[in-house]
Short mmCIF file of C-alpha atoms in Angstrom, two decimals:
data_model
loop_
_atom_site.label_atom_id
_atom_site.label_comp_id
_atom_site.label_asym_id
_atom_site.label_seq_id
_atom_site.Cartn_x
_atom_site.Cartn_y
_atom_site.Cartn_z
CA MET A 1 97.67 118.09 108.04
CA LYS A 2 94.02 117.53 108.45
CA THR A 3 92.09 114.77 104.99
CA LEU A 4 89.09 115.19 104.63
CA LYS A 5 87.12 112.95 102.41
CA PHE A 6 83.69 113.15 99.91
CA LYS A 7 81.58 111.07 97.51
CA LEU A 8 81.31 112.14 94.46
CA TYR A 9 77.80 112.10 92.68
CA SER A 10 77.05 109.24 90.17
CA HIS A 11 76.29 110.75 86.85
CA LYS A 12 77.32 110.37 83.81
CA ARG A 13 80.74 112.68 83.19
CA ASN A 14 82.22 110.59 85.69
CA ARG A 15 82.62 108.01 83.15
CA TYR A 16 86.07 110.58 81.97
CA LEU A 17 87.05 110.25 85.92
CA LYS A 18 86.96 106.40 85.74
CA GLN A 19 89.31 106.20 82.13
CA SER A 20 92.33 109.02 83.72
CA ILE A 21 92.27 106.32 87.17
CA ASN A 22 92.25 104.05 83.89
CA ALA A 23 95.06 106.02 82.29
CA ALA A 24 97.02 106.04 86.16
CA GLY A 25 97.17 102.49 85.33
CA VAL A 26 99.07 102.20 82.06
CA ILE A 27 101.29 104.65 83.21
CA TYR A 28 102.60 103.76 86.46
CA ASN A 29 102.75 99.76 84.70
CA HIS A 30 104.73 101.74 81.74
CA ALA A 31 106.73 103.74 84.47
CA LEU A 32 107.63 100.32 86.63
CA ALA A 33 108.50 99.04 82.99
CA LEU A 34 110.33 101.07 82.10
CA HIS A 35 112.34 101.31 85.89
CA ARG A 36 112.76 96.66 85.45
CA ARG A 37 114.03 97.57 81.91
CA TYR A 38 117.08 99.49 83.02
CA TYR A 39 118.41 97.74 85.91
CA ARG A 40 118.81 94.59 83.83
CA MET A 41 120.47 97.15 80.84
CA TRP A 42 122.97 99.44 83.35
CA GLY A 43 122.66 97.34 86.27
CA LYS A 44 121.30 101.22 88.41
CA HIS A 45 117.91 102.91 89.93
CA LEU A 46 116.65 105.18 86.85
CA ASN A 47 116.43 108.91 89.27
CA CYS A 48 112.83 110.04 89.21
CA ALA A 49 113.88 112.99 87.77
CA LYS A 50 114.51 111.23 84.35
CA LEU A 51 111.66 108.91 84.59
CA GLN A 52 109.12 112.26 85.19
CA ALA A 53 110.34 114.65 82.47
CA HIS A 54 111.03 110.86 80.01
CA ILE A 55 106.63 110.64 80.66
CA ALA A 56 106.29 113.77 80.13
CA LYS A 57 107.68 113.79 75.95
CA LEU A 58 106.23 110.30 75.93
CA ARG A 59 103.13 111.93 77.05
CA LYS A 60 102.82 114.34 74.27
CA ARG A 61 102.35 111.56 71.91
CA ASN A 62 99.68 109.23 73.98
CA PRO A 63 96.44 110.85 74.16
CA PHE A 64 94.36 107.62 76.02
CA TRP A 65 97.85 109.36 78.37
CA GLN A 66 96.46 112.91 78.21
CA LEU A 67 93.21 112.30 80.88
CA VAL A 68 95.62 112.49 83.46
CA GLY A 69 97.42 115.67 84.43
CA SER A 70 100.39 116.20 84.41
CA GLN A 71 100.87 116.75 88.31
CA GLY A 72 98.55 113.01 88.25
CA VAL A 73 101.57 112.03 85.88
CA GLN A 74 104.88 113.52 88.38
CA ASP A 75 102.75 111.12 91.26
CA ILE A 76 102.52 108.46 89.80
CA CYS A 77 106.59 108.21 89.30
CA GLN A 78 106.96 109.57 92.54
CA ARG A 79 104.68 106.69 93.90
CA ILE A 80 107.30 104.54 92.32
CA GLU A 81 109.91 105.88 93.76
CA LYS A 82 108.91 105.71 97.65
CA ALA A 83 107.94 102.19 96.87
CA TYR A 84 111.74 102.01 95.53
CA GLN A 85 112.80 103.85 98.17
CA LEU A 86 111.14 101.48 101.09
CA PHE A 87 112.10 98.14 99.02
CA PHE A 88 115.43 99.91 99.38
CA LYS A 89 115.08 100.65 103.54
CA HIS A 90 113.55 97.31 104.63
CA HIS A 91 114.19 94.14 102.04
CA LYS A 92 115.73 91.88 105.11
CA LYS A 93 113.10 92.53 106.34
CA GLY A 94 110.81 90.79 104.16
CA VAL A 95 109.16 94.92 101.71
CA LYS A 96 109.16 93.23 98.15
CA PRO A 97 109.31 96.09 95.22
CA PRO A 98 106.20 98.05 93.35
CA GLY A 99 104.20 95.49 90.96
CA PHE A 100 102.57 95.62 88.06
CA LYS A 101 99.36 95.84 88.93
CA LYS A 102 95.57 95.43 86.49
CA ILE A 103 94.44 98.37 85.73
CA LYS A 104 90.73 97.57 86.40
CA LYS A 105 92.13 97.32 90.22
CA TYR A 106 94.41 100.33 89.79
CA LYS A 107 92.33 103.01 92.84
CA SER A 108 93.94 106.81 92.05
CA PHE A 109 95.39 109.34 90.99
CA THR A 110 97.05 112.35 92.34
CA LEU A 111 96.75 116.90 91.91
CA LYS A 112 98.47 118.81 93.45
CA GLN A 113 98.88 122.65 92.44
CA ALA A 114 97.18 122.51 89.00
CA GLY A 115 94.56 120.46 87.03
CA TYR A 116 90.78 120.92 89.95
CA LYS A 117 89.61 124.47 90.52
CA PHE A 118 86.38 124.44 93.57
CA GLN A 119 83.80 127.19 92.54
CA GLY A 120 81.46 126.84 95.58
CA GLY A 121 79.02 124.71 96.67
CA ASN A 122 79.96 121.25 96.09
CA ARG A 123 80.72 122.11 93.51
CA VAL A 124 84.89 121.44 92.20
CA LYS A 125 86.04 121.73 88.65
CA ILE A 126 88.73 118.66 87.34
CA GLY A 127 90.17 119.04 83.75
CA SER A 128 87.99 120.87 81.77
CA ARG A 129 84.39 118.70 83.40
CA VAL A 130 82.88 120.51 86.71
CA TYR A 131 81.52 116.96 89.41
CA GLN A 132 79.51 117.11 92.23
CA PHE A 133 80.41 115.61 95.72
CA GLY A 134 78.63 115.31 98.53
CA ASN A 135 79.50 118.17 100.41
CA SER A 136 79.19 116.86 104.90
CA ARG A 137 81.99 119.93 106.15
CA PRO A 138 83.98 122.75 105.33
CA ILE A 139 87.22 122.97 103.21
CA GLU A 140 88.86 124.49 105.12
CA GLY A 141 92.67 126.18 105.53
CA ILE A 142 94.72 125.35 102.39
CA VAL A 143 94.02 123.10 100.36
CA LYS A 144 97.84 120.60 99.15
CA THR A 145 96.93 117.90 97.34
CA LEU A 146 92.74 116.82 95.82
CA THR A 147 92.98 112.83 95.19
CA ILE A 148 90.37 110.76 93.28
CA LYS A 149 89.89 107.45 94.28
CA ARG A 150 87.54 104.34 92.69
CA THR A 151 86.28 101.32 95.24
CA PRO A 152 85.82 98.10 94.29
CA LEU A 153 81.85 98.75 93.52
CA GLY A 154 82.99 101.37 91.00
CA GLU A 155 81.90 104.43 93.20
CA LEU A 156 84.40 107.06 93.51
CA PHE A 157 84.98 108.97 96.03
CA MET A 158 87.50 112.71 95.93
CA VAL A 159 90.36 112.92 98.97
CA VAL A 160 91.79 116.65 99.94
CA VAL A 161 94.27 117.19 102.64
CA VAL A 162 94.24 120.63 103.91
CA ASP A 163 96.89 122.75 105.79
CA GLU A 164 95.41 124.33 108.58
CA GLY A 165 97.74 125.23 109.67
CA SER A 166 99.38 126.09 113.44
CA GLU A 167 99.23 123.18 115.12
CA PRO A 168 96.50 123.88 119.14
CA GLU A 169 97.79 123.58 121.85
CA ILE A 170 97.26 121.10 123.93
CA GLU A 171 94.26 120.94 126.89
CA PHE A 172 94.16 119.62 130.32
CA ALA A 173 90.11 118.97 130.99
CA THR A 174 89.53 115.71 132.97
CA GLY A 175 92.96 115.75 134.69
CA LYS A 176 93.67 112.58 134.24
CA ILE A 177 96.61 110.66 132.47
CA ALA A 178 95.38 106.02 131.25
CA GLY A 179 97.44 103.47 129.82
CA PHE A 180 96.18 100.81 127.94
CA ASP A 181 97.41 97.54 127.09
CA PHE A 182 95.89 94.97 123.63
CA GLY A 183 95.59 91.75 123.63
CA LEU A 184 93.70 89.25 121.82
CA LYS A 185 90.72 88.37 123.91
CA THR A 186 90.54 91.38 125.05
CA PHE A 187 90.36 94.42 123.02
CA LEU A 188 91.89 96.70 125.51
CA THR A 189 92.73 96.68 129.03
CA CYS A 190 92.53 100.29 130.69
CA SER A 191 94.53 100.81 133.96
CA ASP A 192 91.28 102.41 135.64
CA GLY A 193 90.62 98.43 135.62
CA SER A 194 88.19 99.76 132.68
CA LYS A 195 88.27 96.65 129.80
CA ILE A 196 87.08 97.16 126.17
CA GLU A 197 85.89 93.93 123.84
CA SER A 198 86.26 94.23 120.58
CA PRO A 199 82.61 93.53 117.72
CA GLU A 200 84.75 91.03 115.74
CA PHE A 201 82.81 92.72 113.20
CA PHE A 202 84.98 90.61 109.80
CA LYS A 203 83.86 87.41 112.55
CA GLN A 204 80.28 87.54 112.42
CA GLY A 205 79.80 88.26 108.53
CA LEU A 206 82.51 85.01 107.62
CA ASN A 207 79.09 83.15 107.43
CA THR A 208 77.10 85.79 104.77
CA ILE A 209 81.36 86.13 103.29
CA ARG A 210 80.91 81.89 101.96
CA LYS A 211 78.02 82.22 101.05
CA ALA A 212 79.25 85.59 98.79
CA CYS A 213 81.88 83.78 98.30
CA LYS A 214 80.48 80.72 97.56
CA GLN A 215 77.70 82.31 94.97
CA LEU A 216 80.28 83.91 93.00
CA SER A 217 82.48 81.00 92.44
CA ARG A 218 79.86 78.89 91.30
CA LYS A 219 79.49 82.01 88.53
CA GLN A 220 81.26 81.81 84.66
CA LYS A 221 83.36 84.10 84.12
CA GLY A 222 82.44 86.88 81.51
CA SER A 223 79.75 86.88 82.09
CA LEU A 224 77.21 89.66 84.26
CA ARG A 225 75.08 87.25 87.43
CA ARG A 226 79.08 86.50 87.36
CA GLU A 227 79.70 90.67 87.99
CA GLN A 228 77.10 91.17 90.19
CA ALA A 229 78.17 89.02 92.78
CA ARG A 230 81.31 90.11 92.87
CA LYS A 231 79.34 93.44 93.43
CA HIS A 232 77.51 91.55 96.20
CA LEU A 233 81.19 90.62 98.11
CA CYS A 234 82.40 93.86 97.29
CA ARG A 235 79.45 94.85 99.80
CA GLN A 236 79.18 92.31 102.29
CA TYR A 237 83.76 93.89 102.96
CA GLU A 238 82.35 96.89 102.84
CA LYS A 239 79.51 96.75 105.60
CA ILE A 240 82.10 94.81 107.83
CA ALA A 241 84.61 97.61 107.14
CA ASN A 242 82.19 100.35 107.97
CA GLN A 243 81.14 98.76 110.85
CA ARG A 244 84.06 98.92 112.58
CA ARG A 245 85.09 102.75 110.84
CA ASP A 246 81.72 104.06 113.24
CA TRP A 247 82.38 101.71 116.05
CA PHE A 248 86.56 103.25 116.60
CA TRP A 249 85.07 106.43 116.15
CA LYS A 250 82.79 106.45 118.63
CA LEU A 251 85.15 104.26 121.30
CA ALA A 252 88.47 107.54 119.84
CA HIS A 253 85.38 110.22 121.04
CA GLN A 254 84.53 107.70 124.45
CA LEU A 255 87.83 107.42 124.92
CA THR A 256 88.94 111.49 124.55
CA ALA A 257 85.69 112.53 126.48
CA ARG A 258 87.47 110.09 129.47
CA PHE A 259 91.42 111.19 129.91
CA ASP A 260 93.42 114.45 128.72
CA VAL A 261 96.17 111.38 127.54
CA LEU A 262 95.56 108.45 126.00
CA CYS A 263 99.16 106.23 126.64
CA PHE A 264 100.11 103.14 124.28
CA GLU A 265 102.67 100.32 123.80
CA THR A 266 104.58 100.16 120.72
CA LEU A 267 103.54 96.58 118.38
CA ASN A 268 105.14 94.84 115.44
CA LEU A 269 101.56 94.65 114.25
CA LYS A 270 103.12 92.98 110.79
CA GLY A 271 104.17 89.77 113.34
CA MET A 272 102.20 89.39 114.74
CA GLN A 273 99.71 88.98 111.23
CA ARG A 274 102.34 87.01 110.68
CA LEU A 275 101.26 84.65 113.81
CA TRP A 276 96.98 85.42 114.47
CA GLY A 277 96.42 87.29 111.01
CA GLY A 278 92.72 86.87 110.58
CA LYS A 279 92.12 87.41 113.97
CA ILE A 280 94.61 90.98 114.58
CA ASN A 281 92.92 92.35 110.87
CA ASP A 282 90.35 91.77 112.09
CA LEU A 283 91.10 93.79 115.68
CA ALA A 284 92.24 96.41 112.83
CA LEU A 285 94.35 98.18 115.91
CA GLY A 286 95.99 100.34 113.35
CA GLU A 287 93.39 101.52 112.57
CA PHE A 288 91.20 102.38 115.07
CA LEU A 289 95.05 104.35 115.64
CA LEU A 290 95.31 105.79 113.35
CA ILE A 291 92.01 107.48 113.81
CA LEU A 292 92.23 108.14 118.00
CA GLU A 293 95.18 110.58 117.11
CA TRP A 294 92.84 112.13 114.13
CA VAL A 295 90.47 113.16 117.27
CA ALA A 296 92.76 113.34 120.15
CA LYS A 297 93.86 116.39 117.73
CA LYS A 298 91.02 117.98 116.85
CA LYS A 299 90.29 117.60 120.29
CA ARG A 300 93.13 118.86 122.14
CA LYS A 301 94.29 115.55 123.76
CA LEU A 302 97.47 113.29 123.37
CA VAL A 303 98.26 110.12 122.12
CA VAL A 304 101.52 108.91 123.39
CA PHE A 305 103.76 105.55 122.37
CA ILE A 306 107.04 103.76 124.01
CA ASP A 307 109.08 102.10 123.45
CA GLN A 308 107.68 98.63 121.79
CA TRP A 309 110.70 96.44 124.10
CA TYR A 310 109.80 98.16 127.48
CA PRO A 311 108.85 94.81 128.85
CA SER A 312 105.31 96.38 130.31
CA SER A 313 104.28 92.84 131.04
CA LYS A 314 106.68 90.23 133.12
CA THR A 315 107.68 94.54 134.99
CA CYS A 316 105.35 94.51 138.51
CA ALA A 317 104.05 97.60 138.52
CA GLN A 318 103.74 97.00 142.33
CA CYS A 319 107.64 97.08 143.64
CA GLY A 320 109.14 97.17 139.90
CA HIS A 321 110.79 93.59 139.51
CA ILE A 322 111.02 91.69 135.52
CA LEU A 323 110.68 88.19 135.54
CA GLU A 324 113.49 86.23 133.20
CA SER A 325 110.40 84.91 131.58
CA LEU A 326 106.50 84.85 130.89
CA GLU A 327 104.88 82.68 129.11
CA LEU A 328 102.63 83.94 126.86
CA SER A 329 99.88 81.81 128.21
CA VAL A 330 100.02 82.64 131.27
CA ARG A 331 97.40 85.60 132.19
CA GLN A 332 98.22 86.36 135.79
CA TRP A 333 102.37 85.68 138.02
CA ARG A 334 102.79 85.91 141.44
CA CYS A 335 106.05 88.46 142.04
CA PRO A 336 108.52 86.82 143.87
CA SER A 337 109.42 90.18 145.61
CA CYS A 338 106.39 92.04 147.39
CA GLN A 339 104.47 89.21 146.46
CA SER A 340 101.10 91.05 144.71
CA VAL A 341 99.13 89.41 142.54
CA ASN A 342 99.72 90.72 138.83
CA GLY A 343 96.69 90.21 136.15
CA ARG A 344 98.80 90.01 133.03
CA ASP A 345 97.13 92.87 130.60
CA GLU A 346 96.37 94.68 134.05
CA ASN A 347 99.98 95.16 135.32
CA ALA A 348 100.45 95.78 131.36
CA SER A 349 98.87 99.19 131.00
CA ILE A 350 99.86 100.86 134.47
CA ASN A 351 103.42 99.94 133.38
CA ILE A 352 102.58 101.87 130.07
CA GLN A 353 99.93 104.49 131.84
CA THR A 354 103.81 104.99 134.15
CA VAL A 355 106.56 105.09 131.57
CA GLY A 356 103.45 107.30 129.03
CA ALA A 357 103.40 110.40 132.27
CA SER A 358 107.24 110.50 132.34
CA MET A 359 107.79 111.34 128.64
CA VAL A 360 105.40 113.27 129.27
CA GLY A 361 106.83 114.83 132.14
CA LEU A 362 103.98 113.99 134.24
CA GLY A 363 105.46 112.24 136.47
CA SER A 364 108.42 110.25 137.04
CA VAL A 365 109.49 105.83 135.54
CA ARG A 366 110.20 103.43 138.87
CA GLN A 367 113.34 101.84 138.82
CA ALA A 368 113.08 98.76 137.63
CA LYS A 369 114.97 96.31 139.65
CA ALA A 370 116.74 93.10 138.57
CA CYS A 371 115.54 89.19 139.47
CA ASN A 372 118.73 88.08 141.24
CA CYS A 373 118.62 85.29 138.05
CA CYS A 374 119.86 88.51 135.98
CA LEU A 375 122.03 90.41 138.66
CA SER A 376 124.40 86.79 138.26
CA LEU A 377 124.68 86.85 134.52
#
């Protein structure tokens, strides 16, 4: 699967798509209310098929709801179903059930097999109207879904999911493998000794964000000036996101050009956000890994993730000795077995490379030796 994103040209007829998104938000809130009412009455979860059939009947009576295609309505019900299933599965981890959304903040609706048709060039027919989009790249493969997405600035984007068929085989062009350790001070530490620092774009633009927030808070609610101030704040956030995303794409192309196999450690990003929220959000490792995987598949490279419970920082990369404990503030430590001095991040990246190589059949993991205190337990 491949996701392509195109910006729709600004036009008066775009208001119909914005009205469709508003209608999708109304249907979403109504369907969610039905879920809660059904549970209060019967103590059971409302089946997705029953909900879709009921919403289809209500849609025939409401002209405003008909702005959203029938498949778009089905997708809304499926979104709620997925959110509830995620809640049932991970509610002990703090995952909350889906909640009501403001209509103005509702973002998108999705069409699957019907409701749209590409007419060649940069023209697409959605419903009964034709729209133009910035055709920055060709759409190759079988189109699976088409999503119309609205940004906080009111701009419209078209997101197309395409099935390209079979996945390409991995090509080993450079013959090199590397492990990478993620850190708060250093964004990535490579097993070859190189380090990559994050520009921390949000930290750079923090003063501008603060001024924009202060200007917004001073404006009267409901006024035109307040709407202008809100859009100015959205532009500042969008600028930071675009800068970060551009840096991620360039870094992903650089790493895939240097290495054929890239190994990373699976991290509990939500837990890290609870401890260092703003810092983790600014580094945005999760977004970078998604971009890196996309670039690696396109270039026929391989990204490997090792188990998050592997003690990469506490294991000596020279002899395999495992420390009983290692505080986060300790950046260097001496191995009690081989007396080698190990940098925390550098040592972890080497261990990640070793384990990643064993997972793809390019090497074997050295058997780790437990310390004497562990053997005595």
